[in-house]
Short mmCIF file of C-alpha atoms in Angstrom, two decimals:
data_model
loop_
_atom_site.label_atom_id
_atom_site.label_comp_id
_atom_site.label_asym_id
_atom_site.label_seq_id
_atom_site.Cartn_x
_atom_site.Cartn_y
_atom_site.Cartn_z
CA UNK A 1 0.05 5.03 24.10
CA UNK A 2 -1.50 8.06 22.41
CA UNK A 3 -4.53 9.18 20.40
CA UNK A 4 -4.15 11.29 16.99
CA UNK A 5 -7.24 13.05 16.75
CA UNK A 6 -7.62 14.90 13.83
CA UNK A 7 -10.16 18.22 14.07
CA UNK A 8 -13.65 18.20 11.90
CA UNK A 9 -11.99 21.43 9.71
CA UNK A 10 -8.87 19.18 9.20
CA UNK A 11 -11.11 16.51 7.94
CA UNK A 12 -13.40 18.99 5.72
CA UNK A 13 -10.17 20.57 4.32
CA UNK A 14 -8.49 17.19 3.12
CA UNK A 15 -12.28 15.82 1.32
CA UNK A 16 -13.53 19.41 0.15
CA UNK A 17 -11.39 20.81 -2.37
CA UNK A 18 -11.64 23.46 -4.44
CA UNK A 19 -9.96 22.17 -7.18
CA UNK A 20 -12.24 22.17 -10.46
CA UNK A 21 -10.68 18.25 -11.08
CA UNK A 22 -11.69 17.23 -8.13
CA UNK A 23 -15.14 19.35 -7.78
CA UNK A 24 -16.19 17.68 -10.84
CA UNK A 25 -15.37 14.25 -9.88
CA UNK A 26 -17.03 14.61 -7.02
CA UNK A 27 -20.38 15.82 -8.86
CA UNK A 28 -20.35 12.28 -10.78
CA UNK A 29 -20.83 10.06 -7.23
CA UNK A 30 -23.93 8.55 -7.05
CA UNK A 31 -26.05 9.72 -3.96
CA UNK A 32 -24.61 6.78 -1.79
CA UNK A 33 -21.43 7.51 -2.26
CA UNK A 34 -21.68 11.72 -1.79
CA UNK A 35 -23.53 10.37 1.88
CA UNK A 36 -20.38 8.47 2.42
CA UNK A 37 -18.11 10.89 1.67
CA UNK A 38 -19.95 13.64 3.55
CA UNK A 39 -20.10 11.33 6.38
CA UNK A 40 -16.89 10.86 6.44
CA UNK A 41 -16.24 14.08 8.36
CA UNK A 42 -18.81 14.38 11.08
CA UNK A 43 -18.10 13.99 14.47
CA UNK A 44 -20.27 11.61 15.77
CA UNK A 45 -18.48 9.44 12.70
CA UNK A 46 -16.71 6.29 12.91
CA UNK A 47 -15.19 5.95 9.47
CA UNK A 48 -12.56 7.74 10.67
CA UNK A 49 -11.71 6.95 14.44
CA UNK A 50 -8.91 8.39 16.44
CA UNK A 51 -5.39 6.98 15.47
CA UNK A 52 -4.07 5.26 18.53
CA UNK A 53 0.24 4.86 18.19
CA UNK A 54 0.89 1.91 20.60
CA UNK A 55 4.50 2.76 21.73
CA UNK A 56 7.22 5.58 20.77
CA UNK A 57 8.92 2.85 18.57
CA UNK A 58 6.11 3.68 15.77
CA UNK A 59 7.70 4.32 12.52
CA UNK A 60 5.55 7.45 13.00
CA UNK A 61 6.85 8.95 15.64
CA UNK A 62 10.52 7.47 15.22
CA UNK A 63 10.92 8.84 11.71
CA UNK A 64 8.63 12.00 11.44
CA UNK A 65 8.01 13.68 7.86
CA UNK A 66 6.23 16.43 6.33
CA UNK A 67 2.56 15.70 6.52
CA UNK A 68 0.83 15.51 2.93
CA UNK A 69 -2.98 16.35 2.75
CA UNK A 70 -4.84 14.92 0.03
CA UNK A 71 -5.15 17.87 -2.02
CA UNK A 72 -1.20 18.09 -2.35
CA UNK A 73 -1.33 14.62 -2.62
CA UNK A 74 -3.47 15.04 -5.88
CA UNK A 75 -1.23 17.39 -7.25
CA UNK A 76 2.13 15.79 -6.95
CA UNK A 77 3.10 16.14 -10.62
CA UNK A 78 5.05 12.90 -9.81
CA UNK A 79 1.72 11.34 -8.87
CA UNK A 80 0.88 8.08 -11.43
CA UNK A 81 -2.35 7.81 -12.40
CA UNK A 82 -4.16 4.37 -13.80
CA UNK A 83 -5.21 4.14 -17.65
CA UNK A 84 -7.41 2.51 -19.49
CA UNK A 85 -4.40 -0.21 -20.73
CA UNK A 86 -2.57 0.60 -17.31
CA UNK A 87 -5.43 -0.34 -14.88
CA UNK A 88 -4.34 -3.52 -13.22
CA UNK A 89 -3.10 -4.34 -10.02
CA UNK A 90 -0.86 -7.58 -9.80
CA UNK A 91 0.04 -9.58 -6.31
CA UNK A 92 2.35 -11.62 -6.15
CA UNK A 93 2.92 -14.07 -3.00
CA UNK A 94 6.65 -15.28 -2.96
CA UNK A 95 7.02 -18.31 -0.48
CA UNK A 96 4.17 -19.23 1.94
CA UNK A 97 1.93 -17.24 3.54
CA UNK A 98 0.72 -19.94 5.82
CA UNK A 99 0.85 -23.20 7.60
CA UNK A 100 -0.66 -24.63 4.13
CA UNK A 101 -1.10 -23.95 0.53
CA UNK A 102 -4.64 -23.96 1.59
CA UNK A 103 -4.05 -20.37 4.38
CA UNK A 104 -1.58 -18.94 1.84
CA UNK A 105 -4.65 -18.87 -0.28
CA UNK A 106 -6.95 -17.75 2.13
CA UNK A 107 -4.46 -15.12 2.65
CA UNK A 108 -3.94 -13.84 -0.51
CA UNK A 109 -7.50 -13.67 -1.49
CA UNK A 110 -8.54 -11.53 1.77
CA UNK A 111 -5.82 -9.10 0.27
CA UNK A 112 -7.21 -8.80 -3.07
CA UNK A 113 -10.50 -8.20 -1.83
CA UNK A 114 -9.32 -5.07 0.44
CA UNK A 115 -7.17 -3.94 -2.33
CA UNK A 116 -10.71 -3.73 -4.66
CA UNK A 117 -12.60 -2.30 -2.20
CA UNK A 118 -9.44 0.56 -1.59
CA UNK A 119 -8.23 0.89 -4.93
CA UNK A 120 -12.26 1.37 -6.29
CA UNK A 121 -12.28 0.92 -10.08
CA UNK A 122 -9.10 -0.77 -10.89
CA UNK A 123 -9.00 -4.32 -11.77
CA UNK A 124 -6.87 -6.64 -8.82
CA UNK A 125 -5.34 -9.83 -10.19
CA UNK A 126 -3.64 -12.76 -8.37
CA UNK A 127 -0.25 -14.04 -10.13
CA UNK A 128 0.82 -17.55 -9.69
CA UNK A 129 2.66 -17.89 -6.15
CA UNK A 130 6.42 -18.60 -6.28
CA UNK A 131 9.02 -20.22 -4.47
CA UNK A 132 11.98 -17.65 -2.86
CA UNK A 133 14.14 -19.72 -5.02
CA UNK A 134 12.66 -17.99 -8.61
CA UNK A 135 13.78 -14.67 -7.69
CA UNK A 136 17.02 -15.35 -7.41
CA UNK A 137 17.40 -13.14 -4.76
CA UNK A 138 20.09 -12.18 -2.55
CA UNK A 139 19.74 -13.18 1.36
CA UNK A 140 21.27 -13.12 4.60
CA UNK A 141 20.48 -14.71 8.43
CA UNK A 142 20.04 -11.40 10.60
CA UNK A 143 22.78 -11.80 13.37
CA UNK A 144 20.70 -10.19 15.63
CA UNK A 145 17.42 -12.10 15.15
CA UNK A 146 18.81 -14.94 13.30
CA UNK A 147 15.67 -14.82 11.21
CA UNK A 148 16.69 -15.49 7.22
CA UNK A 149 16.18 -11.77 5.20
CA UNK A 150 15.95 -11.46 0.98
CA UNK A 151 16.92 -8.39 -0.37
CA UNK A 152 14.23 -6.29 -0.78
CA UNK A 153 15.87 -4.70 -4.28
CA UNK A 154 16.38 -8.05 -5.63
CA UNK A 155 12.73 -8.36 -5.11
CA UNK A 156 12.06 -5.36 -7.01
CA UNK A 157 13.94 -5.83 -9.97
CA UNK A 158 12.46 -9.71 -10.05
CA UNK A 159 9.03 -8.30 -10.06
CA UNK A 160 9.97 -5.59 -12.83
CA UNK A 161 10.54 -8.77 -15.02
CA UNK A 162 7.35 -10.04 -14.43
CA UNK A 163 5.20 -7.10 -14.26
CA UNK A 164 2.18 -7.84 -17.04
CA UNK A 165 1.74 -5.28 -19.90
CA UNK A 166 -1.73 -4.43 -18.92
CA UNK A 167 -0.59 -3.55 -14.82
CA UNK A 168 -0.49 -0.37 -12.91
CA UNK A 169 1.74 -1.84 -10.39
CA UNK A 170 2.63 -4.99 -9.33
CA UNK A 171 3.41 -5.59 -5.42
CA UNK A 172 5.31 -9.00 -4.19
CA UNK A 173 4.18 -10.33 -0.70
CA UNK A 174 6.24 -12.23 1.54
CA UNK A 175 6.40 -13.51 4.82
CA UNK A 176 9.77 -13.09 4.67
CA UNK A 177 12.08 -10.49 6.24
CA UNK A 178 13.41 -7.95 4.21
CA UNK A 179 16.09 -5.57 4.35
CA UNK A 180 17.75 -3.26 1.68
CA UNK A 181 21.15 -2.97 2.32
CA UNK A 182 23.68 -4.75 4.42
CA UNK A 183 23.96 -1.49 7.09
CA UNK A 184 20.06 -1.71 7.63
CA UNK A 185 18.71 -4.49 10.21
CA UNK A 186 15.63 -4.43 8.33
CA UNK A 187 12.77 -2.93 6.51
CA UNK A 188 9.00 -3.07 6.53
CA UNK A 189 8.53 -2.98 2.51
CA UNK A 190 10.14 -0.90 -0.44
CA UNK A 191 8.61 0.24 -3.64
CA UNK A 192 9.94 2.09 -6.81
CA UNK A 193 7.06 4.80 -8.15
CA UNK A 194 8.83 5.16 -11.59
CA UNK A 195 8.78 0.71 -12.41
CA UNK A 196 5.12 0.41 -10.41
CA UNK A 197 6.50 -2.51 -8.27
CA UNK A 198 6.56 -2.74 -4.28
CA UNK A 199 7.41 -5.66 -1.83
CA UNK A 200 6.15 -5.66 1.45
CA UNK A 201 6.51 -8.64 4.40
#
């Protein structure tokens, strides 16, 4: 096991920016949420606890990239930003999330309620759940696990389809294995930036 423990400058660095955009964004927070963000960065703080990686099989650690701070982040030219007819985001559960209809539900609404609390200002819908069977996806039993995959691209383009006029993105959930390509054993989720759609299991 180890602890991540990022250092108060690190933390002032990725909120405080000196980028006029962002200075003047920050200016229009109310005072509760300038004390939130400014609190976010003390030490005695626990908004923002020490990461703890659980075993050297993290994806972290096993697939190590470039860090991004928030202020490059921000100005990714490549970086989609919601609009006022673009300000919706869509979930989609494909297959069950639970036991019964009644956890899948239970589920799904748990997720939309982080998703409004993270994504602050956007508008988080629930689509109708649907079977595995209406994407029309591709699938496979993993030989190793013997646990039934879909294709996470099939996914993807199914979700494309259905993505509403008025959404930002549209994510599919599954409990469901996925993996992208026949060489890969599996994959935690896949998204494509330039359609706004993502499926995760």
């Amino acid at each position: 096991m180890q602890l991540v423990r990022h250092s108060q400058q690190t933390l002032k660095t990725a909120l405080i920016s000196k980028n006029p955009v962002l200075v003047s964004q920050y200016e229009k927070l109310d005072a509760g949420e300038q004390r939130l963000m400014n609190e976010a960065f003390q030490p005695a703080s626990d908004l923002f606890g020490p990461i703890t990686l659980h075993s050297q099989s993290d994806w972290i650690t096993s697939h190590p990239e470039a860090p991004q701070d928030f202020e490059q982040f921000f100005s990714d030219p490549y970086r989609k930003i919601p609009s006022p007819d673009k300000h919706s985001i869509y979930i989609q559960s494909i297959g069950s999330l639970g036991n019964t209809r009644i956890i899948s539900e239970e589920y799904i609404k748990w997720l939309q309620g982080y998703c409004k609390a993270y994504f602050y200002g956007l508008r988080v819908k629930l689509l109708e759940p649907v079977p595995v069977s209406a994407t029309k996806c591709s699938f496979r039993v993993n030989e190793n696990t013997q646990n039934l995959q879909i294709h996470a691209g099939d996914i993807l383009k199914f979700l494309k389809k259905k993505k509403p006029e008025d959404a930002f993105c549209i994510v599919g959930i599954t409990m469901i294995d996925l993996y992208p390509r026949d060489s890969w054993n599996f994959v935690f989720g896949q998204a494509s930036l330039t359609d706004g759609t993502g499926a995760v299991d």
